[in-house]
């Protein structure tokens, strides 16, 4: 029996040491009790030294600062983290690391400690940076000729070089429409680049939510009519002023409304609402990092569209991601619109989440902070 246990332990240790990911196990008192060879290689610290340190001593020796206390959260609430390996990306000089923490439990559910899994993602981060720079450069080069195409096409349609017959005007209008579509895609790509490089410049000011929402709804009347959608705009009375960048907020609302219009079958209903919301009514996952002393307004866009599967509801905010549904081909698009929404809102102190039921529709709700008193 003892020999069998020794063999099993030896096999488990061999597997642990062969992993390419760093594995560090902490006891409930936050001290390190086990580390593998990959941890030694990635963190550039001998295993003998690692096992003499606590979690906090390890972070201090590596000059790493983490948001909050992730180990404390796992040890205090293991049930909330069992199976949840949400990664945290951290910078350590030129090195980028992705780490996640999960509880270590016995078969009876007793807490033994926590396990840190770390991966060196320096190459991936650098590759993504180069890709972002390339997209930004190409987008800049494309925007100038597309703007010229749009401008000259509009001049031709206006008859600047002679009378234009109805067929010619129809063709020129089609060219203009598609040029505008290409320019919009290019602008989205440029915005993605700015967000990822941290170069977005906001111009925050006090603003009326009614003015922003009314302007966006009005600019979409034609498309709403073409798809025979019914749109209702409902605002709570006496809403306080918002604080944020008006142009960026319009962009956020436009992208969400465009998504609702595209993915709602013809003749659907869309409702845009705004109301003041208590911090406690914001989902717990979205409240993190929000000041406790601020007031917020919640803006929601509800549709009677095809809905979003639960496993896709968080992925829709990823770049280029598009849900699998019958309207995907008809809707078109690049999957960039919603990927811009979350980071722009985060920059303005807002949050966004989605609730959805298949074949019944979706509700995108986002918050914006109320303007401070003058």
PDB file of C-alpha atoms in Angstrom, residues 39-231:
ATOM      1  CA  UNK A  39       7.919  28.344 -12.038  1.00  0.00           C
ATOM      2  CA  UNK A  40      11.670  28.417 -11.453  1.00  0.00           C
ATOM      3  CA  UNK A  41      12.308  29.152 -15.141  1.00  0.00           C
ATOM      4  CA  UNK A  42       9.572  31.744 -15.694  1.00  0.00           C
ATOM      5  CA  UNK A  43      10.098  33.630 -12.422  1.00  0.00           C
ATOM      6  CA  UNK A  44      13.888  33.173 -12.479  1.00  0.00           C
ATOM      7  CA  UNK A  45      13.923  32.017  -8.867  1.00  0.00           C
ATOM      8  CA  UNK A  46      15.242  28.665  -7.546  1.00  0.00           C
ATOM      9  CA  UNK A  47      12.577  26.335  -6.189  1.00  0.00           C
ATOM     10  CA  UNK A  48      14.449  26.178  -2.868  1.00  0.00           C
ATOM     11  CA  UNK A  49      14.021  29.947  -2.549  1.00  0.00           C
ATOM     12  CA  UNK A  50      10.398  29.947  -3.692  1.00  0.00           C
ATOM     13  CA  UNK A  51       9.258  27.491  -1.022  1.00  0.00           C
ATOM     14  CA  UNK A  52      10.616  29.765   1.730  1.00  0.00           C
ATOM     15  CA  UNK A  53       8.376  32.669   0.736  1.00  0.00           C
ATOM     16  CA  UNK A  54       4.781  33.661   1.243  1.00  0.00           C
ATOM     17  CA  UNK A  55       2.497  34.981  -1.505  1.00  0.00           C
ATOM     18  CA  UNK A  56       3.099  38.588  -0.457  1.00  0.00           C
ATOM     19  CA  UNK A  57       6.873  38.103  -0.164  1.00  0.00           C
ATOM     20  CA  UNK A  58       6.934  36.557  -3.635  1.00  0.00           C
ATOM     21  CA  UNK A  59       5.113  39.524  -5.172  1.00  0.00           C
ATOM     22  CA  UNK A  60       7.389  41.987  -3.386  1.00  0.00           C
ATOM     23  CA  UNK A  61      10.556  40.186  -4.511  1.00  0.00           C
ATOM     24  CA  UNK A  62       9.315  40.186  -8.119  1.00  0.00           C
ATOM     25  CA  UNK A  63       8.152  43.823  -7.896  1.00  0.00           C
ATOM     26  CA  UNK A  64       4.646  42.774  -8.948  1.00  0.00           C
ATOM     27  CA  UNK A  65       1.495  44.594  -7.850  1.00  0.00           C
ATOM     28  CA  UNK A  66      -1.851  42.881  -8.329  1.00  0.00           C
ATOM     29  CA  UNK A  67      -5.290  44.505  -8.237  1.00  0.00           C
ATOM     30  CA  UNK A  68      -6.856  43.708  -4.884  1.00  0.00           C
ATOM     31  CA  UNK A  69      -5.963  40.459  -3.126  1.00  0.00           C
ATOM     32  CA  UNK A  70      -6.803  37.594  -5.516  1.00  0.00           C
ATOM     33  CA  UNK A  71      -5.311  34.915  -3.239  1.00  0.00           C
ATOM     34  CA  UNK A  72      -7.302  36.194  -0.280  1.00  0.00           C
ATOM     35  CA  UNK A  73     -10.472  36.143  -2.386  1.00  0.00           C
ATOM     36  CA  UNK A  74      -9.894  32.516  -3.415  1.00  0.00           C
ATOM     37  CA  UNK A  75      -9.130  31.376   0.144  1.00  0.00           C
ATOM     38  CA  UNK A  76     -12.091  33.273   1.611  1.00  0.00           C
ATOM     39  CA  UNK A  77     -14.595  32.226  -1.051  1.00  0.00           C
ATOM     40  CA  UNK A  78     -13.367  28.983  -2.655  1.00  0.00           C
ATOM     41  CA  UNK A  79     -16.840  28.078  -3.870  1.00  0.00           C
ATOM     42  CA  UNK A  80     -16.970  31.217  -6.023  1.00  0.00           C
ATOM     43  CA  UNK A  81     -13.695  30.338  -7.730  1.00  0.00           C
ATOM     44  CA  UNK A  82     -13.895  26.575  -8.141  1.00  0.00           C
ATOM     45  CA  UNK A  83     -13.439  26.022 -11.874  1.00  0.00           C
ATOM     46  CA  UNK A  84     -13.062  29.769 -12.472  1.00  0.00           C
ATOM     47  CA  UNK A  85      -9.592  30.530 -13.802  1.00  0.00           C
ATOM     48  CA  UNK A  86     -10.012  34.133 -14.937  1.00  0.00           C
ATOM     49  CA  UNK A  87      -6.511  35.228 -15.857  1.00  0.00           C
ATOM     50  CA  UNK A  88      -4.756  38.399 -14.754  1.00  0.00           C
ATOM     51  CA  UNK A  89      -2.151  39.826 -17.111  1.00  0.00           C
ATOM     52  CA  UNK A  90       0.783  41.553 -15.435  1.00  0.00           C
ATOM     53  CA  UNK A  91       3.949  43.243 -16.674  1.00  0.00           C
ATOM     54  CA  UNK A  92       7.330  42.474 -15.143  1.00  0.00           C
ATOM     55  CA  UNK A  93       9.842  44.595 -17.000  1.00  0.00           C
ATOM     56  CA  UNK A  94       9.882  43.354 -20.600  1.00  0.00           C
ATOM     57  CA  UNK A  95       8.109  40.161 -19.526  1.00  0.00           C
ATOM     58  CA  UNK A  96       4.330  39.682 -19.645  1.00  0.00           C
ATOM     59  CA  UNK A  97       2.746  37.037 -17.441  1.00  0.00           C
ATOM     60  CA  UNK A  98      -0.751  35.599 -17.323  1.00  0.00           C
ATOM     61  CA  UNK A  99      -1.686  34.210 -13.921  1.00  0.00           C
ATOM     62  CA  UNK A 100      -4.805  32.648 -12.452  1.00  0.00           C
ATOM     63  CA  UNK A 101      -5.642  31.296  -9.016  1.00  0.00           C
ATOM     64  CA  UNK A 102      -7.933  28.396  -8.110  1.00  0.00           C
ATOM     65  CA  UNK A 103      -8.701  26.724  -4.774  1.00  0.00           C
ATOM     66  CA  UNK A 104      -7.220  23.341  -3.861  1.00  0.00           C
ATOM     67  CA  UNK A 105      -9.947  21.178  -2.348  1.00  0.00           C
ATOM     68  CA  UNK A 106     -10.143  17.629  -1.031  1.00  0.00           C
ATOM     69  CA  UNK A 107     -12.712  15.163  -2.368  1.00  0.00           C
ATOM     70  CA  UNK A 108     -14.910  16.176   0.578  1.00  0.00           C
ATOM     71  CA  UNK A 109     -14.621  19.852  -0.343  1.00  0.00           C
ATOM     72  CA  UNK A 110     -12.209  20.815   2.444  1.00  0.00           C
ATOM     73  CA  UNK A 111      -9.938  23.739   1.581  1.00  0.00           C
ATOM     74  CA  UNK A 112      -6.219  22.881   1.510  1.00  0.00           C
ATOM     75  CA  UNK A 113      -4.962  26.066  -0.119  1.00  0.00           C
ATOM     76  CA  UNK A 114      -4.762  27.624  -3.551  1.00  0.00           C
ATOM     77  CA  UNK A 115      -2.891  26.972  -6.766  1.00  0.00           C
ATOM     78  CA  UNK A 116      -1.366  29.683  -8.939  1.00  0.00           C
ATOM     79  CA  UNK A 117      -0.951  28.878 -12.621  1.00  0.00           C
ATOM     80  CA  UNK A 118       1.340  31.216 -14.549  1.00  0.00           C
ATOM     81  CA  UNK A 119       2.273  31.473 -18.195  1.00  0.00           C
ATOM     82  CA  UNK A 120       4.847  33.619 -19.967  1.00  0.00           C
ATOM     83  CA  UNK A 121       2.867  35.411 -22.696  1.00  0.00           C
ATOM     84  CA  UNK A 122       5.566  37.902 -23.708  1.00  0.00           C
ATOM     85  CA  UNK A 123       5.632  36.660 -27.314  1.00  0.00           C
ATOM     86  CA  UNK A 124       1.852  36.762 -27.611  1.00  0.00           C
ATOM     87  CA  UNK A 125       1.674  40.299 -26.211  1.00  0.00           C
ATOM     88  CA  UNK A 126       4.414  41.518 -28.556  1.00  0.00           C
ATOM     89  CA  UNK A 127       2.725  39.835 -31.518  1.00  0.00           C
ATOM     90  CA  UNK A 128      -0.558  41.510 -30.615  1.00  0.00           C
ATOM     91  CA  UNK A 129       1.192  44.884 -30.308  1.00  0.00           C
ATOM     92  CA  UNK A 130       2.730  44.542 -33.767  1.00  0.00           C
ATOM     93  CA  UNK A 131      -0.640  43.509 -35.198  1.00  0.00           C
ATOM     94  CA  UNK A 132      -2.287  46.537 -33.616  1.00  0.00           C
ATOM     95  CA  UNK A 133       0.353  48.862 -35.060  1.00  0.00           C
ATOM     96  CA  UNK A 134      -0.089  47.284 -38.492  1.00  0.00           C
ATOM     97  CA  UNK A 135      -3.873  47.709 -38.370  1.00  0.00           C
ATOM     98  CA  UNK A 136      -3.448  51.338 -37.342  1.00  0.00           C
ATOM     99  CA  UNK A 137      -0.980  52.078 -40.141  1.00  0.00           C
ATOM    100  CA  UNK A 138      -3.068  50.389 -42.838  1.00  0.00           C
ATOM    101  CA  UNK A 139      -6.246  52.084 -41.606  1.00  0.00           C
ATOM    102  CA  UNK A 140      -4.621  55.515 -41.813  1.00  0.00           C
ATOM    103  CA  UNK A 141      -3.460  54.792 -45.360  1.00  0.00           C
ATOM    104  CA  UNK A 142      -6.930  53.608 -46.406  1.00  0.00           C
ATOM    105  CA  UNK A 143      -8.902  56.487 -44.921  1.00  0.00           C
ATOM    106  CA  UNK A 144      -7.494  59.205 -47.193  1.00  0.00           C
ATOM    107  CA  UNK A 145      -8.341  57.554 -50.552  1.00  0.00           C
ATOM    108  CA  UNK A 146     -11.758  56.418 -49.277  1.00  0.00           C
ATOM    109  CA  UNK A 147     -12.586  59.969 -48.211  1.00  0.00           C
ATOM    110  CA  UNK A 148     -11.585  61.202 -51.672  1.00  0.00           C
ATOM    111  CA  UNK A 149     -13.744  58.556 -53.365  1.00  0.00           C
ATOM    112  CA  UNK A 150     -16.733  59.602 -51.273  1.00  0.00           C
ATOM    113  CA  UNK A 151     -16.188  63.309 -51.896  1.00  0.00           C
ATOM    114  CA  UNK A 152     -15.746  63.088 -55.668  1.00  0.00           C
ATOM    115  CA  UNK A 153     -18.680  60.675 -55.992  1.00  0.00           C
ATOM    116  CA  UNK A 154     -20.924  63.131 -54.165  1.00  0.00           C
ATOM    117  CA  UNK A 155     -19.785  65.933 -56.495  1.00  0.00           C
ATOM    118  CA  UNK A 156     -20.626  63.799 -59.537  1.00  0.00           C
ATOM    119  CA  UNK A 157     -24.052  62.954 -58.092  1.00  0.00           C
ATOM    120  CA  UNK A 158     -24.734  66.674 -57.586  1.00  0.00           C
ATOM    121  CA  UNK A 159     -24.114  67.272 -61.292  1.00  0.00           C
ATOM    122  CA  UNK A 160     -20.912  69.269 -60.838  1.00  0.00           C
ATOM    123  CA  UNK A 161     -19.526  67.893 -64.132  1.00  0.00           C
ATOM    124  CA  UNK A 162     -22.790  67.748 -66.020  1.00  0.00           C
ATOM    125  CA  UNK A 163     -26.302  66.426 -65.738  1.00  0.00           C
ATOM    126  CA  UNK A 164     -26.667  62.972 -64.219  1.00  0.00           C
ATOM    127  CA  UNK A 165     -29.468  60.654 -65.326  1.00  0.00           C
ATOM    128  CA  UNK A 166     -31.447  58.581 -62.765  1.00  0.00           C
ATOM    129  CA  UNK A 167     -29.496  55.359 -63.408  1.00  0.00           C
ATOM    130  CA  UNK A 168     -26.144  57.116 -63.028  1.00  0.00           C
ATOM    131  CA  UNK A 169     -27.349  58.811 -59.845  1.00  0.00           C
ATOM    132  CA  UNK A 170     -28.439  55.453 -58.427  1.00  0.00           C
ATOM    133  CA  UNK A 171     -25.004  53.962 -59.131  1.00  0.00           C
ATOM    134  CA  UNK A 172     -23.228  56.978 -57.617  1.00  0.00           C
ATOM    135  CA  UNK A 173     -25.427  56.773 -54.521  1.00  0.00           C
ATOM    136  CA  UNK A 174     -24.480  53.103 -54.130  1.00  0.00           C
ATOM    137  CA  UNK A 175     -20.780  54.005 -54.388  1.00  0.00           C
ATOM    138  CA  UNK A 176     -21.213  56.758 -51.780  1.00  0.00           C
ATOM    139  CA  UNK A 177     -23.077  54.450 -49.397  1.00  0.00           C
ATOM    140  CA  UNK A 178     -20.402  51.771 -49.594  1.00  0.00           C
ATOM    141  CA  UNK A 179     -17.620  54.351 -49.281  1.00  0.00           C
ATOM    142  CA  UNK A 180     -19.263  55.582 -46.073  1.00  0.00           C
ATOM    143  CA  UNK A 181     -19.469  51.999 -44.852  1.00  0.00           C
ATOM    144  CA  UNK A 182     -15.763  51.462 -45.549  1.00  0.00           C
ATOM    145  CA  UNK A 183     -14.863  54.729 -43.793  1.00  0.00           C
ATOM    146  CA  UNK A 184     -16.900  53.631 -40.753  1.00  0.00           C
ATOM    147  CA  UNK A 185     -15.013  50.312 -40.641  1.00  0.00           C
ATOM    148  CA  UNK A 186     -11.679  52.130 -40.961  1.00  0.00           C
ATOM    149  CA  UNK A 187     -12.640  54.507 -38.134  1.00  0.00           C
ATOM    150  CA  UNK A 188     -13.573  51.520 -35.946  1.00  0.00           C
ATOM    151  CA  UNK A 189     -10.179  49.933 -36.642  1.00  0.00           C
ATOM    152  CA  UNK A 190      -8.432  53.184 -35.751  1.00  0.00           C
ATOM    153  CA  UNK A 191     -10.429  53.413 -32.522  1.00  0.00           C
ATOM    154  CA  UNK A 192      -9.490  49.831 -31.629  1.00  0.00           C
ATOM    155  CA  UNK A 193      -5.845  50.747 -32.186  1.00  0.00           C
ATOM    156  CA  UNK A 194      -6.143  53.847 -29.982  1.00  0.00           C
ATOM    157  CA  UNK A 195      -7.815  51.876 -27.206  1.00  0.00           C
ATOM    158  CA  UNK A 196      -5.199  49.121 -27.230  1.00  0.00           C
ATOM    159  CA  UNK A 197      -2.308  51.593 -27.260  1.00  0.00           C
ATOM    160  CA  UNK A 198      -3.885  53.771 -24.577  1.00  0.00           C
ATOM    161  CA  UNK A 199      -4.004  56.833 -26.824  1.00  0.00           C
ATOM    162  CA  UNK A 200      -7.743  57.593 -26.664  1.00  0.00           C
ATOM    163  CA  UNK A 201      -8.261  61.250 -25.786  1.00  0.00           C
ATOM    164  CA  UNK A 202     -11.533  62.024 -24.026  1.00  0.00           C
ATOM    165  CA  UNK A 203     -13.188  65.423 -23.768  1.00  0.00           C
ATOM    166  CA  UNK A 204     -15.456  64.959 -20.731  1.00  0.00           C
ATOM    167  CA  UNK A 205     -18.225  67.442 -20.046  1.00  0.00           C
ATOM    168  CA  UNK A 206     -21.697  67.723 -18.537  1.00  0.00           C
ATOM    169  CA  UNK A 207     -24.458  66.583 -20.884  1.00  0.00           C
ATOM    170  CA  UNK A 208     -28.159  65.826 -21.088  1.00  0.00           C
ATOM    171  CA  UNK A 209     -28.857  62.142 -21.679  1.00  0.00           C
ATOM    172  CA  UNK A 210     -32.053  63.061 -23.563  1.00  0.00           C
ATOM    173  CA  UNK A 211     -30.109  65.086 -26.143  1.00  0.00           C
ATOM    174  CA  UNK A 212     -27.631  62.284 -26.805  1.00  0.00           C
ATOM    175  CA  UNK A 213     -30.251  59.550 -27.103  1.00  0.00           C
ATOM    176  CA  UNK A 214     -32.635  61.646 -29.215  1.00  0.00           C
ATOM    177  CA  UNK A 215     -29.851  62.546 -31.653  1.00  0.00           C
ATOM    178  CA  UNK A 216     -28.812  58.910 -32.125  1.00  0.00           C
ATOM    179  CA  UNK A 217     -32.394  57.696 -32.530  1.00  0.00           C
ATOM    180  CA  UNK A 218     -33.133  60.426 -35.100  1.00  0.00           C
ATOM    181  CA  UNK A 219     -30.066  59.534 -37.156  1.00  0.00           C
ATOM    182  CA  UNK A 220     -31.322  55.934 -37.408  1.00  0.00           C
ATOM    183  CA  UNK A 221     -34.918  56.689 -38.434  1.00  0.00           C
ATOM    184  CA  UNK A 222     -34.339  55.726 -42.069  1.00  0.00           C
ATOM    185  CA  UNK A 223     -32.830  52.323 -41.268  1.00  0.00           C
ATOM    186  CA  UNK A 224     -35.529  51.664 -38.671  1.00  0.00           C
ATOM    187  CA  UNK A 225     -38.173  52.463 -41.284  1.00  0.00           C
ATOM    188  CA  UNK A 226     -36.534  50.276 -43.927  1.00  0.00           C
ATOM    189  CA  UNK A 227     -36.588  47.299 -41.563  1.00  0.00           C
ATOM    190  CA  UNK A 228     -40.093  48.209 -40.331  1.00  0.00           C
ATOM    191  CA  UNK A 229     -38.942  48.331 -36.707  1.00  0.00           C
ATOM    192  CA  UNK A 230     -40.893  50.140 -34.015  1.00  0.00           C
ATOM    193  CA  UNK A 231     -38.711  52.145 -31.617  1.00  0.00           C
TER     194      UNK A 231
END
